[in-house]
mmCIF file with all atom_site columns, C-alpha atoms and ligand atoms in Angstrom:
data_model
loop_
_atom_site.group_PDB
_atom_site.id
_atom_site.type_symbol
_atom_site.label_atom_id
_atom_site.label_alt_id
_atom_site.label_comp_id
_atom_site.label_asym_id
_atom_site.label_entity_id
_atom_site.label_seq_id
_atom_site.pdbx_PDB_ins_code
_atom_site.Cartn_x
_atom_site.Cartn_y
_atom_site.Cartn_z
_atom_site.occupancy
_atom_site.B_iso_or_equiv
_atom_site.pdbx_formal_charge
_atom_site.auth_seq_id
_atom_site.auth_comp_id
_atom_site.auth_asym_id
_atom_site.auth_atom_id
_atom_site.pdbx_PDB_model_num
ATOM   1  C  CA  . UNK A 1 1  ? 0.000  0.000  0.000   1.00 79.00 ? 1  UNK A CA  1
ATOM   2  C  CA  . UNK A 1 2  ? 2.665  2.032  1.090   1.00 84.00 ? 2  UNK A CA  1
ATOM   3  C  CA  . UNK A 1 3  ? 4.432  1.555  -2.442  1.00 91.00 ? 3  UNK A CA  1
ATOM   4  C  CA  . UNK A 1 4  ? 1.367  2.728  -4.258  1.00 91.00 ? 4  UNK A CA  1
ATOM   5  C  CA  . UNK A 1 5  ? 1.397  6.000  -2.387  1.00 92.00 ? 5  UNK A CA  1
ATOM   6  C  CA  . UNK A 1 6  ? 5.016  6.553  -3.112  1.00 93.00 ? 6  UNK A CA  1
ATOM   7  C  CA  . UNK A 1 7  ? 3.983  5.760  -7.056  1.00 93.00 ? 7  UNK A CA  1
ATOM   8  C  CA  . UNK A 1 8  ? 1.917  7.920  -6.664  1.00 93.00 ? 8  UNK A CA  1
ATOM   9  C  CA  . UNK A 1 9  ? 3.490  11.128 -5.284  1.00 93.00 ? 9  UNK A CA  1
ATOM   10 C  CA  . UNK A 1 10 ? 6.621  10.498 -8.019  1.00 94.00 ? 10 UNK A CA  1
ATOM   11 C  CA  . UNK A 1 11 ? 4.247  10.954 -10.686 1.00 94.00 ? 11 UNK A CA  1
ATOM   12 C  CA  . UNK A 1 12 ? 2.089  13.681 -9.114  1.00 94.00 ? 12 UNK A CA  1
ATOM   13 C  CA  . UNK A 1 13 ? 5.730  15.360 -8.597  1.00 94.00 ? 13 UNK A CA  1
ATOM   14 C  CA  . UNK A 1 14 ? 6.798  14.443 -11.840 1.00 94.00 ? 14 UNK A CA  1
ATOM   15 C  CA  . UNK A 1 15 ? 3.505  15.881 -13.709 1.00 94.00 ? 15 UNK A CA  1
ATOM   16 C  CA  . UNK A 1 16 ? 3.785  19.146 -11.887 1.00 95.00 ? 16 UNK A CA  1
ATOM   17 C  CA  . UNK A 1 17 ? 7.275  19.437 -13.017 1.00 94.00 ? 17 UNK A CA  1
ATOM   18 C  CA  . UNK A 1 18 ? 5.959  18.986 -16.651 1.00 92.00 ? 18 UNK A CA  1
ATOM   19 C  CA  . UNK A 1 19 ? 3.189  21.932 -16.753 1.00 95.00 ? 19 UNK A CA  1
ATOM   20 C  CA  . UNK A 1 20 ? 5.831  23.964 -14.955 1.00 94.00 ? 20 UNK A CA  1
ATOM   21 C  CA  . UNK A 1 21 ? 8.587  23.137 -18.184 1.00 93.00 ? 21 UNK A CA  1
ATOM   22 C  CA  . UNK A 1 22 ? 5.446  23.511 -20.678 1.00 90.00 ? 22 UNK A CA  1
ATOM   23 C  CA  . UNK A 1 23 ? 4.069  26.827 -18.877 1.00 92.00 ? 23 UNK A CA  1
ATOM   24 C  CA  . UNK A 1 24 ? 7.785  27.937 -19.069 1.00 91.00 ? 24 UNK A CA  1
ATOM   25 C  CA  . UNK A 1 25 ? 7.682  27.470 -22.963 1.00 90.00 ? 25 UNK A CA  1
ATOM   26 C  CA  . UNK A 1 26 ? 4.712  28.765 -24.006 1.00 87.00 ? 26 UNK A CA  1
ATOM   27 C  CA  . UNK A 1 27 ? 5.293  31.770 -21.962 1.00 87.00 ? 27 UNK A CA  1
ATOM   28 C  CA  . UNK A 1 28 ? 8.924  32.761 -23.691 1.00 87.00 ? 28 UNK A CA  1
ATOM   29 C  CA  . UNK A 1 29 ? 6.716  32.008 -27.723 1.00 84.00 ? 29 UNK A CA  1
ATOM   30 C  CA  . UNK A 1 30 ? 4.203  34.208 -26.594 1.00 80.00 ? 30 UNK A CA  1
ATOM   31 C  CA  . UNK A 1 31 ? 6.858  36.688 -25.695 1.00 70.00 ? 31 UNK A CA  1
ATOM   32 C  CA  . UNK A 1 32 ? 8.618  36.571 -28.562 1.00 62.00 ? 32 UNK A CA  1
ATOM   33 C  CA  . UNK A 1 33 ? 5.789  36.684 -30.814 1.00 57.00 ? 33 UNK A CA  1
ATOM   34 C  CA  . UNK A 1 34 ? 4.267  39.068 -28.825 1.00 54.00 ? 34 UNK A CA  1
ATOM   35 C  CA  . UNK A 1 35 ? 7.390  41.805 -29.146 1.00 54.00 ? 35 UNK A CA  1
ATOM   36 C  CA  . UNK A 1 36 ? 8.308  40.615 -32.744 1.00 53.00 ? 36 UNK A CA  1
ATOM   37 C  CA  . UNK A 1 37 ? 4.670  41.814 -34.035 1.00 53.00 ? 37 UNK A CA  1
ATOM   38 C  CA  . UNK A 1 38 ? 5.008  45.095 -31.542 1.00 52.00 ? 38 UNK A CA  1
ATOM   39 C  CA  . UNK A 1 39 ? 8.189  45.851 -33.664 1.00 49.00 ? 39 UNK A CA  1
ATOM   40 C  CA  . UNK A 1 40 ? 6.975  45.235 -37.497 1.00 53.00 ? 40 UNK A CA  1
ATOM   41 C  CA  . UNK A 1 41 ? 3.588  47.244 -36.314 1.00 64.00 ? 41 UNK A CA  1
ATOM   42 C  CA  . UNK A 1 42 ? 4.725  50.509 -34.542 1.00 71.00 ? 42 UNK A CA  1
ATOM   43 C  CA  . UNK A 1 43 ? 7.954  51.633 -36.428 1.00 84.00 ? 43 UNK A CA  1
ATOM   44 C  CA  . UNK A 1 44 ? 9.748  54.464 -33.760 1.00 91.00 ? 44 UNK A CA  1
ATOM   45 C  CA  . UNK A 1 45 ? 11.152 57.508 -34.820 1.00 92.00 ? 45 UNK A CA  1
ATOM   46 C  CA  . UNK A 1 46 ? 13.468 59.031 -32.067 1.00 93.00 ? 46 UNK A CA  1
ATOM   47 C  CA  . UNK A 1 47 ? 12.474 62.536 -30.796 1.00 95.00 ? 47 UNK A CA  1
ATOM   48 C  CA  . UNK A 1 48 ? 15.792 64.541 -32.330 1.00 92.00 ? 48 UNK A CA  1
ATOM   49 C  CA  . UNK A 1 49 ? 15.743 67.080 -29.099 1.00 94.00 ? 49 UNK A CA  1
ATOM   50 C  CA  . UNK A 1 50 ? 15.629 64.596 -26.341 1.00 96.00 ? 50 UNK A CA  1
ATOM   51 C  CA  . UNK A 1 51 ? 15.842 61.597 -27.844 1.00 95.00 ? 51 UNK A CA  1
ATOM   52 C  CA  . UNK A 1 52 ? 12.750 60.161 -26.977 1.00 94.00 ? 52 UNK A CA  1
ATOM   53 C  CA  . UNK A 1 53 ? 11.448 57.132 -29.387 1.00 94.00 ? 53 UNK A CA  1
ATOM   54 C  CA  . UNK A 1 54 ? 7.950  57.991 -30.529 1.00 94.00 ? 54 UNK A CA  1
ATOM   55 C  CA  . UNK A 1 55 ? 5.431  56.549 -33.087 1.00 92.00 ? 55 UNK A CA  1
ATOM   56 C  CA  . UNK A 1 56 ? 5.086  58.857 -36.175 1.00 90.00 ? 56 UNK A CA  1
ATOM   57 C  CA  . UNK A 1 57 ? 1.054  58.606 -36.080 1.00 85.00 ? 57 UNK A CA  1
ATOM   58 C  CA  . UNK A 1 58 ? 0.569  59.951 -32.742 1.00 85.00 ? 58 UNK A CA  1
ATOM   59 C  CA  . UNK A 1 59 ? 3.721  62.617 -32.473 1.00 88.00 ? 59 UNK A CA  1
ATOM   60 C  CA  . UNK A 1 60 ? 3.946  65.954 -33.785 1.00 91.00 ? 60 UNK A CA  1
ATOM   61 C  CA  . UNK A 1 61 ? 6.223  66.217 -36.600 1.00 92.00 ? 61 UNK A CA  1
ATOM   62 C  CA  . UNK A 1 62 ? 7.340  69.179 -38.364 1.00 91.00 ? 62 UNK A CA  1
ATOM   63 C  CA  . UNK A 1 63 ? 8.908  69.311 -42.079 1.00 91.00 ? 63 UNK A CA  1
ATOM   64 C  CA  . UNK A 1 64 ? 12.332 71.364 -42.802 1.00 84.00 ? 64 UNK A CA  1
ATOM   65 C  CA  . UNK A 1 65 ? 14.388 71.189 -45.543 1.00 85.00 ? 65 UNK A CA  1
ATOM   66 C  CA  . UNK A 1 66 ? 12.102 68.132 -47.077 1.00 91.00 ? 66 UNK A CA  1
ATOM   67 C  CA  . UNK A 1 67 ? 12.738 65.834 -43.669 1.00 89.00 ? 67 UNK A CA  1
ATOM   68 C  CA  . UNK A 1 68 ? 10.105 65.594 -41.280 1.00 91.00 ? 68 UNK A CA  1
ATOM   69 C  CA  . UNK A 1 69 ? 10.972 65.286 -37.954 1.00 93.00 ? 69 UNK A CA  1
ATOM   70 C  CA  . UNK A 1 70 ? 8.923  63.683 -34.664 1.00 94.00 ? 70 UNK A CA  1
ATOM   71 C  CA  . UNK A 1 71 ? 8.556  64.499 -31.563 1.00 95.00 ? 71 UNK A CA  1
ATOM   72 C  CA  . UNK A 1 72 ? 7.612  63.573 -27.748 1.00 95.00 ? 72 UNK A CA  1
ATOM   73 C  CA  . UNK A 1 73 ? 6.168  66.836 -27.335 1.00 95.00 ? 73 UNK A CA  1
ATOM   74 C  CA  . UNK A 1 74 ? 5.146  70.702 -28.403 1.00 95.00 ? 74 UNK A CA  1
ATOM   75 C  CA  . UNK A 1 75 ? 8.007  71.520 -26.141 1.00 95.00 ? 75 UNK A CA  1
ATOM   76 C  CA  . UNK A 1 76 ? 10.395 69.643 -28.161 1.00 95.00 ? 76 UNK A CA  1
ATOM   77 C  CA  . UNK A 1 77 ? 9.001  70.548 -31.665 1.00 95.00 ? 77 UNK A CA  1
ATOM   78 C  CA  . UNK A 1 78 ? 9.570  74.265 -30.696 1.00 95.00 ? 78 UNK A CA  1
ATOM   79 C  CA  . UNK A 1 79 ? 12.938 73.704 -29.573 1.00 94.00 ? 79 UNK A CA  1
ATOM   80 C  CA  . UNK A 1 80 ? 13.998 72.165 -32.742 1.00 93.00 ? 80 UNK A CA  1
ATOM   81 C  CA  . UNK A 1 81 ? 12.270 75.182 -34.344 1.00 91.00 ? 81 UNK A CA  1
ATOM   82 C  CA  . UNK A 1 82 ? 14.042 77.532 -32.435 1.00 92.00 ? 82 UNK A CA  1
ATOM   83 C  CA  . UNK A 1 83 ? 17.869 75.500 -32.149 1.00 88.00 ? 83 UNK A CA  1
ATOM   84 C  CA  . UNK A 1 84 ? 17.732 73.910 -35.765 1.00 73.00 ? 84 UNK A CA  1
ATOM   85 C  CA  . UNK A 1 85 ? 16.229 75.642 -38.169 1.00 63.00 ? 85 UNK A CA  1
HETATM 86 ZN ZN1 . ZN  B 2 .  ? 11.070 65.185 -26.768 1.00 87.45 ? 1  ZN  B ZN1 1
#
């Protein structure tokens, strides 16, 4: 009886430690997967004043000299207007 119980535990133990390893994997695909469509969706254009990285559709921008340039921030676009241009 006693041996049963032991059986038992070792594959309770054993099954436990299996979910854990499986959990473990599916957790680090989903992160990948997760930041590799994050990167090839948003594509960041750094903030030339301080360098911040911000996404083009929701910054201000500003066009000199046929570039157009993003920003975090009014503050920052009229920096760059006032430093750069
Ligand atoms: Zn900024």
């Amino acid at each position: 009886m006693i041996r049963y119980l032991l059986i038992a535990i070792v594959i309770v133990l054993i099954a436990r430690a299996f979910w854990r390893l499986i959990d473990g994997v599916m957790e680090a695909a989903g992160g990948t997967t997760r930041s590799r469509a994050k990167s090839a969706a948003v594509k960041l254009v750094r903030d030339p004043v301080c360098g911040t990285f911000v996404a083009p559709g929701t910054s201000r921008s500003l066009t000199a000299r046929g570039e157009t340039h993003y920003f975090c921030s009014e503050q920052c676009r009229s920096e760059f207007e006032r430093t750069r241009i």
